[in-house]
Short mmCIF file of C-alpha atoms in Angstrom, two decimals:
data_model
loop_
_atom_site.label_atom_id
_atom_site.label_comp_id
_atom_site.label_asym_id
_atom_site.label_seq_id
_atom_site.Cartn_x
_atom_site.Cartn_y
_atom_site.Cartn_z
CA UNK A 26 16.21 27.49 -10.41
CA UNK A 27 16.59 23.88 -10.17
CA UNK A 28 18.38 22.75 -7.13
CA UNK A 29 20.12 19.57 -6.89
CA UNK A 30 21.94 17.27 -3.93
CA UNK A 31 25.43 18.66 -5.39
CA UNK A 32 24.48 22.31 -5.61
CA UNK A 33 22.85 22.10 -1.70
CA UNK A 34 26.09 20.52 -0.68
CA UNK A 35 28.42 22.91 -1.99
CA UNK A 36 26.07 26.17 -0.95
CA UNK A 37 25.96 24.47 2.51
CA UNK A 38 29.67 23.62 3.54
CA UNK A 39 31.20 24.49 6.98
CA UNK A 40 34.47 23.04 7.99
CA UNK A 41 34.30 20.39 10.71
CA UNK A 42 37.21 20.75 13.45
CA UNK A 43 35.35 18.35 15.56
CA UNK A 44 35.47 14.41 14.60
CA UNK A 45 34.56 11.09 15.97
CA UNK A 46 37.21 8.79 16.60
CA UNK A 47 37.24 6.29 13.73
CA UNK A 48 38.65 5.24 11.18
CA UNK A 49 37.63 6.20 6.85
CA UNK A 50 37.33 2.58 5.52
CA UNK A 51 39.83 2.13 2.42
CA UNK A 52 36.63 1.56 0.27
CA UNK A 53 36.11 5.64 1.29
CA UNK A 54 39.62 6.87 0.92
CA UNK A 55 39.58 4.92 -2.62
CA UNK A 56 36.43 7.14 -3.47
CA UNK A 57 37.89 10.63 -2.34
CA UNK A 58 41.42 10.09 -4.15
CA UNK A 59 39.50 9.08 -7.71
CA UNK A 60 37.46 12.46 -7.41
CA UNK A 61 40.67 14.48 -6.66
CA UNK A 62 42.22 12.51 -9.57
CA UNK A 63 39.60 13.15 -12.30
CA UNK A 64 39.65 16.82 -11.07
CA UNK A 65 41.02 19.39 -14.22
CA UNK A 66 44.96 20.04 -14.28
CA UNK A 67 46.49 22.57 -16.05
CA UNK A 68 47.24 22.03 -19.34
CA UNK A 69 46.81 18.25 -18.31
CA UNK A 70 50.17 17.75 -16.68
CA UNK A 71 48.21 16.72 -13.31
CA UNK A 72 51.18 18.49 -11.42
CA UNK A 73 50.03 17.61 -7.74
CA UNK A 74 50.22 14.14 -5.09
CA UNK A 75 48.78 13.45 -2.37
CA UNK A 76 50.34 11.75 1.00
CA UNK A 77 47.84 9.98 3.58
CA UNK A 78 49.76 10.46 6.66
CA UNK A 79 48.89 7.59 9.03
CA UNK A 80 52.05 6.75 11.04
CA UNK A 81 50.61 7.55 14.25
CA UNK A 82 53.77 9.41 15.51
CA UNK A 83 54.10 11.41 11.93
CA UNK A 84 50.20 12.39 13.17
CA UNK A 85 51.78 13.71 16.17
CA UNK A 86 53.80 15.75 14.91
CA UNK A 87 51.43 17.88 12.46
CA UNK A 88 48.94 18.14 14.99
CA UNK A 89 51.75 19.82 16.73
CA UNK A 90 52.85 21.92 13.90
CA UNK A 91 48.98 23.11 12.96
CA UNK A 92 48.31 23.13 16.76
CA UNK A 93 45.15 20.79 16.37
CA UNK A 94 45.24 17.73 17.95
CA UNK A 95 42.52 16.34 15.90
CA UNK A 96 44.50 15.62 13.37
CA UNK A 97 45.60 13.17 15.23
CA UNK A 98 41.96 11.43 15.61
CA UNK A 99 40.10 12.47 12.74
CA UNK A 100 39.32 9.80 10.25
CA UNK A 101 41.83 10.63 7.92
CA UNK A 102 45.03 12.89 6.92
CA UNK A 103 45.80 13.80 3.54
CA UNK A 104 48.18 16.41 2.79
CA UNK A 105 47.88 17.82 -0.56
CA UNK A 106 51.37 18.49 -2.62
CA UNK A 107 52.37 20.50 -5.36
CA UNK A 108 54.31 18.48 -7.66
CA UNK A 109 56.60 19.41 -10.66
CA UNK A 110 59.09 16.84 -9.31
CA UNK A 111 57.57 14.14 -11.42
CA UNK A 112 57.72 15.85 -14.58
CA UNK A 113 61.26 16.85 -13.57
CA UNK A 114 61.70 13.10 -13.48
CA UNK A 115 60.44 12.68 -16.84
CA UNK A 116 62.56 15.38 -18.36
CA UNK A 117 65.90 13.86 -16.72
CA UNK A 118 65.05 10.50 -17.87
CA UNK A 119 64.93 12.16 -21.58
CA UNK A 120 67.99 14.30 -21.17
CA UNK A 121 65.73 17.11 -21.56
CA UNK A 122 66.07 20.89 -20.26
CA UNK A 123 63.69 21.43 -17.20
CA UNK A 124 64.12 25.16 -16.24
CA UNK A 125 60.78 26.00 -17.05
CA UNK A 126 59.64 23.86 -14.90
CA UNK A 127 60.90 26.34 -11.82
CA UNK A 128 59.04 29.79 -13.48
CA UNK A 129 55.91 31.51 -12.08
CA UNK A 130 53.74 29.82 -13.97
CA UNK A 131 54.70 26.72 -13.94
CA UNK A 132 54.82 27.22 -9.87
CA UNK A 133 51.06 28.53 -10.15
CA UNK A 134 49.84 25.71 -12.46
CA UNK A 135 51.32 22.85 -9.74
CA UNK A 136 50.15 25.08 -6.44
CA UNK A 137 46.34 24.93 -8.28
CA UNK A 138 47.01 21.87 -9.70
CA UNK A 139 46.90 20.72 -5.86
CA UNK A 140 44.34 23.24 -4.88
CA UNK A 141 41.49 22.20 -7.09
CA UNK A 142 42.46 18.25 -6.58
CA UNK A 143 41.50 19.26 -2.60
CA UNK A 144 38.75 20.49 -3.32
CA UNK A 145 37.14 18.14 -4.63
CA UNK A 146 38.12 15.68 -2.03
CA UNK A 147 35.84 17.79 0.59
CA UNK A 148 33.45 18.16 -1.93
CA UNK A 149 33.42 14.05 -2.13
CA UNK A 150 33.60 13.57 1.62
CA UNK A 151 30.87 15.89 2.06
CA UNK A 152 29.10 14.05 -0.32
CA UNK A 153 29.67 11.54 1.43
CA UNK A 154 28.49 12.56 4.64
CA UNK A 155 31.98 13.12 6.13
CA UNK A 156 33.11 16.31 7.49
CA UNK A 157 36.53 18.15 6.28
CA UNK A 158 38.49 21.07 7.12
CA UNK A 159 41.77 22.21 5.52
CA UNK A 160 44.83 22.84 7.05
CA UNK A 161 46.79 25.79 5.97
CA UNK A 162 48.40 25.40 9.34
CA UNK A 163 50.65 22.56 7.90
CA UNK A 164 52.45 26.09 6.52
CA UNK A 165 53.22 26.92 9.99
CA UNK A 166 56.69 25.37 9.46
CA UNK A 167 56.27 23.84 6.10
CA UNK A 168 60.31 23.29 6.13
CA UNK A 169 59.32 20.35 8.69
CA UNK A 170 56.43 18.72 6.92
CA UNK A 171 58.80 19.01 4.17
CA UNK A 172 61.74 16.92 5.71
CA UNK A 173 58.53 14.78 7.76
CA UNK A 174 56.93 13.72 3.95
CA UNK A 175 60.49 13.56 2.26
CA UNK A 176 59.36 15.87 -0.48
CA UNK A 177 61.68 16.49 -2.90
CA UNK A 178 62.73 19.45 -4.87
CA UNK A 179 59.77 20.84 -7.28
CA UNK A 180 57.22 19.43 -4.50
CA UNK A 181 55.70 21.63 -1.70
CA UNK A 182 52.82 20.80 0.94
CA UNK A 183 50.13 22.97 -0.12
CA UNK A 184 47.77 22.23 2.98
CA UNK A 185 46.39 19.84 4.74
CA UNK A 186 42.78 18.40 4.47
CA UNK A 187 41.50 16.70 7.61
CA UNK A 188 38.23 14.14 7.18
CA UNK A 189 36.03 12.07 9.50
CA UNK A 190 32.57 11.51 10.40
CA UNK A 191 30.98 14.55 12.02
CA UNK A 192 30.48 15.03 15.77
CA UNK A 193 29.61 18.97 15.57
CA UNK A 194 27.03 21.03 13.58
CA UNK A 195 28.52 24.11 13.26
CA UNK A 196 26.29 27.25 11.99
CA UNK A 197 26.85 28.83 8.57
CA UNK A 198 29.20 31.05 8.58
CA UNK A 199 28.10 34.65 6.77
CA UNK A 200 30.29 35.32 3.64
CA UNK A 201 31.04 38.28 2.20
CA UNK A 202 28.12 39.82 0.25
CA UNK A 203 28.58 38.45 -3.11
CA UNK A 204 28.50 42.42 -4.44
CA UNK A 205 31.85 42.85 -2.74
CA UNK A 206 33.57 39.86 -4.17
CA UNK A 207 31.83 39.43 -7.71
CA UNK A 208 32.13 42.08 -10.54
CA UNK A 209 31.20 42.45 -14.01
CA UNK A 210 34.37 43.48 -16.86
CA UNK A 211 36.11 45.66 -14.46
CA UNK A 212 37.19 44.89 -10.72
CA UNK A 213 35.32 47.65 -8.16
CA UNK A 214 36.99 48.88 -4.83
CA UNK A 215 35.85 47.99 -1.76
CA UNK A 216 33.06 49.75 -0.25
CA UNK A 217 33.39 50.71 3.07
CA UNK A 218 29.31 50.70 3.59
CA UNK A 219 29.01 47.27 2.46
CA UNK A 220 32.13 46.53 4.75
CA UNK A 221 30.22 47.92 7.79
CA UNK A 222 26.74 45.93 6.76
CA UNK A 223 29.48 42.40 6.53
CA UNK A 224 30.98 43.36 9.99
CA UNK A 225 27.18 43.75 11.53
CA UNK A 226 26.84 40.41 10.03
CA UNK A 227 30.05 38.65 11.62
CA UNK A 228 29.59 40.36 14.65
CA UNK A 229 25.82 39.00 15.35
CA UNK A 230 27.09 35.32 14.09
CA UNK A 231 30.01 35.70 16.65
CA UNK A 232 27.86 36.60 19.15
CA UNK A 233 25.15 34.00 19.04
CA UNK A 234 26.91 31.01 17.19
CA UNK A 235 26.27 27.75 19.35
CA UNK A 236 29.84 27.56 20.64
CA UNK A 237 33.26 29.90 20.78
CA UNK A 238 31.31 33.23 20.69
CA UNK A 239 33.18 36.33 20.75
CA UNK A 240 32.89 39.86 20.19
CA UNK A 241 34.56 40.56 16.42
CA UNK A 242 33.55 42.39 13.29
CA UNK A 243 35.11 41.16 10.01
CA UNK A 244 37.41 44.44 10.18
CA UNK A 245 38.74 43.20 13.19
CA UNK A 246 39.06 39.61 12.52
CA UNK A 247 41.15 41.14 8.90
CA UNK A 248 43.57 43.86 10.66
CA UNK A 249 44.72 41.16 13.44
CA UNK A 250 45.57 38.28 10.97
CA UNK A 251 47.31 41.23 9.33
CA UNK A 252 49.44 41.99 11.50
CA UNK A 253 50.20 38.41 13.34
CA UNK A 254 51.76 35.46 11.43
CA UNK A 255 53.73 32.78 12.73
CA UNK A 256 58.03 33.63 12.07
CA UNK A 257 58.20 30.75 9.89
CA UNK A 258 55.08 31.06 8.21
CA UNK A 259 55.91 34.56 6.96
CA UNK A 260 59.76 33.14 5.80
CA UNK A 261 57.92 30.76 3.16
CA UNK A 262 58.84 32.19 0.41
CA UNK A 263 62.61 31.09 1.01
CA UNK A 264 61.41 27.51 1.74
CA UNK A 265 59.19 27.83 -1.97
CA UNK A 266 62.45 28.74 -3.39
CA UNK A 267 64.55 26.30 -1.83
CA UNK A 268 62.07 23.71 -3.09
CA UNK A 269 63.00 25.59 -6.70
CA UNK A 270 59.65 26.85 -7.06
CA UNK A 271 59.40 30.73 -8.40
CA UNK A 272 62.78 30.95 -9.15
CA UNK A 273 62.66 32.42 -12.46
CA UNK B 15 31.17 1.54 -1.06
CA UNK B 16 27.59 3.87 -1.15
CA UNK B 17 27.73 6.37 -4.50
CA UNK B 18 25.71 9.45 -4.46
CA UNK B 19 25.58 11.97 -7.39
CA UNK B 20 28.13 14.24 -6.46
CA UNK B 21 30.37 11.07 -6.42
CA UNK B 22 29.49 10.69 -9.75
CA UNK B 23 30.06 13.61 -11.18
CA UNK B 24 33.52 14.29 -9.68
CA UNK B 25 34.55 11.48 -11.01
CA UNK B 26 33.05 11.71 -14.53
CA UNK B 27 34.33 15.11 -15.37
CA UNK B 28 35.67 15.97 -18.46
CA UNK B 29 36.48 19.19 -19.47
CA UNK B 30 34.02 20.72 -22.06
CA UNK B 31 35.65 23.04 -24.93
CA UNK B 32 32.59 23.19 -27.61
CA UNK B 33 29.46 24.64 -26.06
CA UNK B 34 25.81 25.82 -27.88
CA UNK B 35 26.14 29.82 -28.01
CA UNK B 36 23.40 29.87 -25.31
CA UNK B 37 23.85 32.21 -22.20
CA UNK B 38 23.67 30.80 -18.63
CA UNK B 39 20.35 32.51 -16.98
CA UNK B 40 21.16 35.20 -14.17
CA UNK B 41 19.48 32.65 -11.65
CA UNK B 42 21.98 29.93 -12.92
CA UNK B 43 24.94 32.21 -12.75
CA UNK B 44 23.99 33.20 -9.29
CA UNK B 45 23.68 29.46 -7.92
CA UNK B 46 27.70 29.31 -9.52
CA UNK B 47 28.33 32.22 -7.55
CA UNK B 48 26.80 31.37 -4.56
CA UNK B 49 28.43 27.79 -4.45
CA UNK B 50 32.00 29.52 -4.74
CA UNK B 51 31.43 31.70 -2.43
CA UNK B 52 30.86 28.71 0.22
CA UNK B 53 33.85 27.37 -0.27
CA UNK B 54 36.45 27.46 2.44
CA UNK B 55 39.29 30.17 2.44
CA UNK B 56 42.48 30.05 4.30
CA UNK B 57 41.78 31.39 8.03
CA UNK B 58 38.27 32.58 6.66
CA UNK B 59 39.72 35.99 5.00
CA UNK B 60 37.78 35.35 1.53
CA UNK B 61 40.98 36.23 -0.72
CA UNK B 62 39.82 36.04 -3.86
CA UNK B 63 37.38 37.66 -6.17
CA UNK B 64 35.60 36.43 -9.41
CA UNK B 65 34.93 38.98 -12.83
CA UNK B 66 32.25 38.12 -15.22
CA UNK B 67 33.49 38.96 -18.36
CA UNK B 68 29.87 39.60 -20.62
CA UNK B 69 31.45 43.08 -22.60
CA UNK B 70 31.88 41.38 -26.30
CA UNK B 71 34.77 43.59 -26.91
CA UNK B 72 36.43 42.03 -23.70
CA UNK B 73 35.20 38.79 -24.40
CA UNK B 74 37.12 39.50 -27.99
CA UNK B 75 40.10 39.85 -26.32
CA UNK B 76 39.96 36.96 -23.99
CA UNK B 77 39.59 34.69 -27.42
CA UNK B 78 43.00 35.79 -28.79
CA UNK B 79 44.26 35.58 -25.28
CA UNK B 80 43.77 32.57 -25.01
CA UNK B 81 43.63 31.30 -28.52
CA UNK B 82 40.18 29.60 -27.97
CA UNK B 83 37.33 31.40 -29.85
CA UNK B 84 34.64 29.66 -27.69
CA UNK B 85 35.35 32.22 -24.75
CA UNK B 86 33.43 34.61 -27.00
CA UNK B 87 30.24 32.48 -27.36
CA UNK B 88 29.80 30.15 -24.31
CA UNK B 89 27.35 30.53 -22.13
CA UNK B 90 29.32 32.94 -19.47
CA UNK B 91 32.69 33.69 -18.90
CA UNK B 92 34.19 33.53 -15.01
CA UNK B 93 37.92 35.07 -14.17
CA UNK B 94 39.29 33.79 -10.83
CA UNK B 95 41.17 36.43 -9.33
CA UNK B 96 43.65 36.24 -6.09
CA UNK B 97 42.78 39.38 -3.89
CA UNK B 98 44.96 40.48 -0.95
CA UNK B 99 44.00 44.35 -2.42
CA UNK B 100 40.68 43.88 -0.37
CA UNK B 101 42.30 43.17 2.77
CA UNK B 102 45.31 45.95 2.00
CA UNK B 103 42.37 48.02 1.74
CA UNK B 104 40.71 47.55 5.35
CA UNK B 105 44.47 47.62 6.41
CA UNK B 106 44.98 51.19 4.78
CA UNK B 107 41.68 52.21 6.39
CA UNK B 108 42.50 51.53 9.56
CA UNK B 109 46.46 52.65 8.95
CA UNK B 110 47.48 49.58 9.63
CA UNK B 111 51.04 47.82 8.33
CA UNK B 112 50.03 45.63 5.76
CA UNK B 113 53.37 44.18 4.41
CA UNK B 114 52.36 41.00 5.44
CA UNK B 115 49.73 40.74 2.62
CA UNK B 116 52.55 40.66 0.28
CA UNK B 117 54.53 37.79 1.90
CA UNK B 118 54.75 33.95 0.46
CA UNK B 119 52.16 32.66 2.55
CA UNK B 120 49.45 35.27 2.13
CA UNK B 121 50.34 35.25 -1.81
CA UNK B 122 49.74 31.48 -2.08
CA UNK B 123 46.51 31.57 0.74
CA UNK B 124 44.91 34.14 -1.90
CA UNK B 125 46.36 31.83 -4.77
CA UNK B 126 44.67 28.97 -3.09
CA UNK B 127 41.35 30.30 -2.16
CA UNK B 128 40.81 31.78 -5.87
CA UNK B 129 41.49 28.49 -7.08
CA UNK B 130 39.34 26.71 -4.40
CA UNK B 131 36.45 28.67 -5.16
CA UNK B 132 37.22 27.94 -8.53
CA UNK B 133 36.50 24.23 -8.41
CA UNK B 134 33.04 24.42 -6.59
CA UNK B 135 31.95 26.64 -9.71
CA UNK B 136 33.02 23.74 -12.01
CA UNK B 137 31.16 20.86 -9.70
CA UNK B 138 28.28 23.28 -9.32
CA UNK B 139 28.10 23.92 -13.59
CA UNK B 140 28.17 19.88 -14.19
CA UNK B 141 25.87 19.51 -11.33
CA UNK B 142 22.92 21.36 -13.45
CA UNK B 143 23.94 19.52 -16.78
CA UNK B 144 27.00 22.20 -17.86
CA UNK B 145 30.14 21.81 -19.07
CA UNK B 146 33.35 23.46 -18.20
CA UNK B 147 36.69 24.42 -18.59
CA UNK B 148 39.25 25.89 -16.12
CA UNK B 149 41.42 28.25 -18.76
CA UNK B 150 45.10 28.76 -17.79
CA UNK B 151 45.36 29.97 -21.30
CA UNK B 152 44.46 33.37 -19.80
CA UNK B 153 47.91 33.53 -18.75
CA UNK B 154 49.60 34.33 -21.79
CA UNK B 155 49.48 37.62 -21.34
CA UNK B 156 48.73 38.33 -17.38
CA UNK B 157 49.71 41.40 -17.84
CA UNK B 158 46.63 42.42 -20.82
CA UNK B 159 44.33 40.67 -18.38
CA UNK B 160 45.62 43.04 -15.80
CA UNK B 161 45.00 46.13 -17.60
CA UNK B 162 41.53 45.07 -19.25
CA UNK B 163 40.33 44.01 -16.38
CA UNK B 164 41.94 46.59 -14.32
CA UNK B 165 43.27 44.85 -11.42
CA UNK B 166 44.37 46.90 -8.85
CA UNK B 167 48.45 45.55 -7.09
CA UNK B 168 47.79 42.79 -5.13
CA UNK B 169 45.17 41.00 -7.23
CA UNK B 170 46.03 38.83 -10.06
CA UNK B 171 44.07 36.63 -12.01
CA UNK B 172 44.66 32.73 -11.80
CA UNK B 173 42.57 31.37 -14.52
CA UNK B 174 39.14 31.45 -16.52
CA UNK B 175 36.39 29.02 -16.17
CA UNK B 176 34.02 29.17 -19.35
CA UNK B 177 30.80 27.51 -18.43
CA UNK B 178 27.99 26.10 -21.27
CA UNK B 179 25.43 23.78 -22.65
CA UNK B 180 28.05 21.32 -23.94
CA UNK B 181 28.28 20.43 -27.37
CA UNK B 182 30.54 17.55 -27.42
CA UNK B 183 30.65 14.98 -25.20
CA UNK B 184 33.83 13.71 -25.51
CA UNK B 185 35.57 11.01 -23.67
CA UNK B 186 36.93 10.36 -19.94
CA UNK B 187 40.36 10.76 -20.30
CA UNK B 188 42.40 8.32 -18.62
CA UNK B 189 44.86 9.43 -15.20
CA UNK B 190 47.94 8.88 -13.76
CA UNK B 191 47.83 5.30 -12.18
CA UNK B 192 46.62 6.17 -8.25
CA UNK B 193 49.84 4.30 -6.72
CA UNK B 194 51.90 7.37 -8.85
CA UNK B 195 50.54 10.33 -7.30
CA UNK B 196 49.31 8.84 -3.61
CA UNK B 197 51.73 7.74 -0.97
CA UNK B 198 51.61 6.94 2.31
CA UNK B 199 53.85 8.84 5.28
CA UNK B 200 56.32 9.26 2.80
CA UNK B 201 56.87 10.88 -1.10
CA UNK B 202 57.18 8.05 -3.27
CA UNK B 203 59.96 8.58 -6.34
CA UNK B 204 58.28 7.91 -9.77
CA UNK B 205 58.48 4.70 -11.02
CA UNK B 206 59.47 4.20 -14.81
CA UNK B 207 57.43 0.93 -14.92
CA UNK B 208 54.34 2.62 -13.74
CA UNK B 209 55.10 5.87 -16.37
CA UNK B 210 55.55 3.04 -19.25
CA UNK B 211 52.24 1.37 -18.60
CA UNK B 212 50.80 4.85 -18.16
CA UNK B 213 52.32 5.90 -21.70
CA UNK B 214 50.39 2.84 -23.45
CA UNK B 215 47.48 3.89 -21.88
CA UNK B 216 47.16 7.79 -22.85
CA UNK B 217 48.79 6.35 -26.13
CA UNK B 218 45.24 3.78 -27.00
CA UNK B 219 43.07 6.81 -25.52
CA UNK B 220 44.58 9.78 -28.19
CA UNK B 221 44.88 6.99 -31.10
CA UNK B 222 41.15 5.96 -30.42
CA UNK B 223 39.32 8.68 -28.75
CA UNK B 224 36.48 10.21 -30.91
CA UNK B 225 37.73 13.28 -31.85
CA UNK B 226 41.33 15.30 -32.35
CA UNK B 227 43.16 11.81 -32.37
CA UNK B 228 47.02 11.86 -32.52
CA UNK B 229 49.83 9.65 -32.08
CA UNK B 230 51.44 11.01 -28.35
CA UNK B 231 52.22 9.31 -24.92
CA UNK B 232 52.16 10.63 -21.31
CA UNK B 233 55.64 11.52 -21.52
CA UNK B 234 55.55 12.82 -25.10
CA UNK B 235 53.15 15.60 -23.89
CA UNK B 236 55.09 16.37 -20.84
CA UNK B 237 58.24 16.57 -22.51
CA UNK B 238 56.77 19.25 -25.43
CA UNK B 239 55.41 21.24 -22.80
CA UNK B 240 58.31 21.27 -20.71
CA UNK B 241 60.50 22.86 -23.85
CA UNK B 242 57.63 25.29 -24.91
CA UNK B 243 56.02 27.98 -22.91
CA UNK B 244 54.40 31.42 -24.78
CA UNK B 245 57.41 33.97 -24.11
CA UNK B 246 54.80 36.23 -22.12
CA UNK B 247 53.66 33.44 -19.83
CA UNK B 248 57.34 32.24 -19.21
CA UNK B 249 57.72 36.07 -17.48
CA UNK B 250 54.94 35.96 -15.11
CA UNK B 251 57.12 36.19 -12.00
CA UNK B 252 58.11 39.57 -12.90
CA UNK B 253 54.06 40.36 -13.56
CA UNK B 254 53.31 38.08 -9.81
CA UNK B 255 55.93 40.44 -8.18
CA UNK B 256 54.85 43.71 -9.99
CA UNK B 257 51.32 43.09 -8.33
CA UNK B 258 53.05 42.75 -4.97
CA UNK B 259 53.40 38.97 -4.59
CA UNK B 260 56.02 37.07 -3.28
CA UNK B 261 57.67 40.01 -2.60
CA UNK B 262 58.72 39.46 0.89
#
């Protein structure tokens, strides 16, 4: 098959937690906004924003709420939002109706509106030579990034996406193998053989990855995140609601 | 600033809706595969699956799903599905509570990863000279998808990508001014200035573009779509909930 630089990129990602201390240049953070803008939006309503967070004492505070001070030092902080507020906007300037604008679907279609526009900001930075990781640990009290950002109703902080240039080289990290995640016509129930081959696999890379080894199968790693969250991470779904969001 | 080609792409894509009735190789649908399943996933727990729809009766049914005929001859057909029912699974193996699975956060990490994953197949299609197009249309009838693709609680389907040798190139299609959807610190309030410009602009791209020209501004489109939603997709809550999301 013919490889290219994009495909090699995107088959070779691993989240960077670890950055130098400097600055993006706005030349950079002009590039990785227009690829998250040209990115596809559902039904073409481009329901998502984005806030650079670079008050230094609004930095302090996430990397408090998502517990890593790097965001703090990495090169840059965007937080990606899901955003029907603007189209709210539109709809009161007309006099219009805007309930559907609170329904399941219209919820979804902002919450991957934002999702896909992220994506392709690592995508870009990696591209770029920058490392990125994303934050769903902004969700760890999403009520505060909510009153730190002043989002208004119909918006919600999605997660975070922290980028900067590189100073680790983390391994590749085993995925699932792709027989236990992609199916043809019909979805297939886990198999518990291939489950125990995948926790082999996680349990070797744990055990000889170049830093923070530990002894952990997949299983493990599954059933504790399974049974642990954060109080106000597992009370979101009144803060998605409060936000109007999957109300009817 | 330094371009590379995954720059370029990212921010050249347009989504493709014509494409020669030529089927992606197995090698080519692998490298999709294989670049989605890279992508990062919210505390590494992989919560999302992907069907290849390649049965012609089910490929039938996706085109008067989703009202576009191409899903039946593009070159392959990819549904994006949110999947906690893997990770219910290991729970129930090990007897383990797995309410949290069902809870805001975990429904929008599996929401988010699908979606995530999702992109990187789109990048990775242009990157080898395909076209896409992320279809929300599969939506108007969750439920059908559901039940033909049998899709167990907890899973739900987020969207289709069909991916093909383009047959149309049509043009870029302009976006939201930057300084409308990215703010610094703070969430900006739209500006009716900026929406007004914005409104000229998508108005010269529809009148002129090469094909399927019409008369419509940015806000006529939102405004339609705000007052019209099939009856089906307006219910999808009920269908989210049903599969066990946002339950708790």
């Amino acid at each position: 098959m013919s490889t290219n630089e994009t495909l090699h990129l995107l088959t070779h990602h691993r989240s960077i937690r670890h950055f130098k201390d400097q600055a993006l240049s706005n030349e950079t953070i002009q590039a990785l906004l227009q690829a998250a803008q040209r990115t596809s939006s559902s039904m073409f309503m481009q329901q998502f924003s984005i806030i650079s967070v670079t008050d230094p004492a609004l930095k302090k505070q996430f990397a408090e709420i998502t517990t890593y001070p790097f965001t703090q030092s990495n090169g840059h902080l965007f937080i990606m939002v899901a955003d029907q507020h603007r189209n709210a906007f539109i709809g009161q300037e007309a006099h219009e109706d805007t309930h559907l604008l609170h329904d399941g679907d219209r919820s979804l279609a902002a919450f991957d509106d934002a999702a896909l526009a992220g994506q392709s900001i690592v995508t870009a930075a990696e591209s770029m030579g920058l490392g990125a990781v994303i934050l769903g640990s902004i969700l760890n009290d999403a009520q505060q990034v909510i009153d730190l950002l002043h989002l208004p109703k119909l918006t919600f902080p999605i997660f975070g996406i922290a980028v900067g240039y590189p100073s680790e080289n983390p391994d590749l990290k085993p995925r699932l193998p792709l027989s236990s995640v992609h199916f043809e016509n019909h979805y297939q129930e886990p198999d518990p053989k291939e489950l125990d081959a995948y926790d082999q696999t996680i349990a070797a890379y744990y055990a000889k990855r170049s830093t923070n080894t530990r002894t952990e199968t997949y299983r493990h790693h599954i059933l504790h995140d399974m049974q642990v969250s954060p109080k106000k991470r597992s009370q979101i779904l009144t803060v998605l609601k409060n936000q109007g969001f999957f109300t009817n």
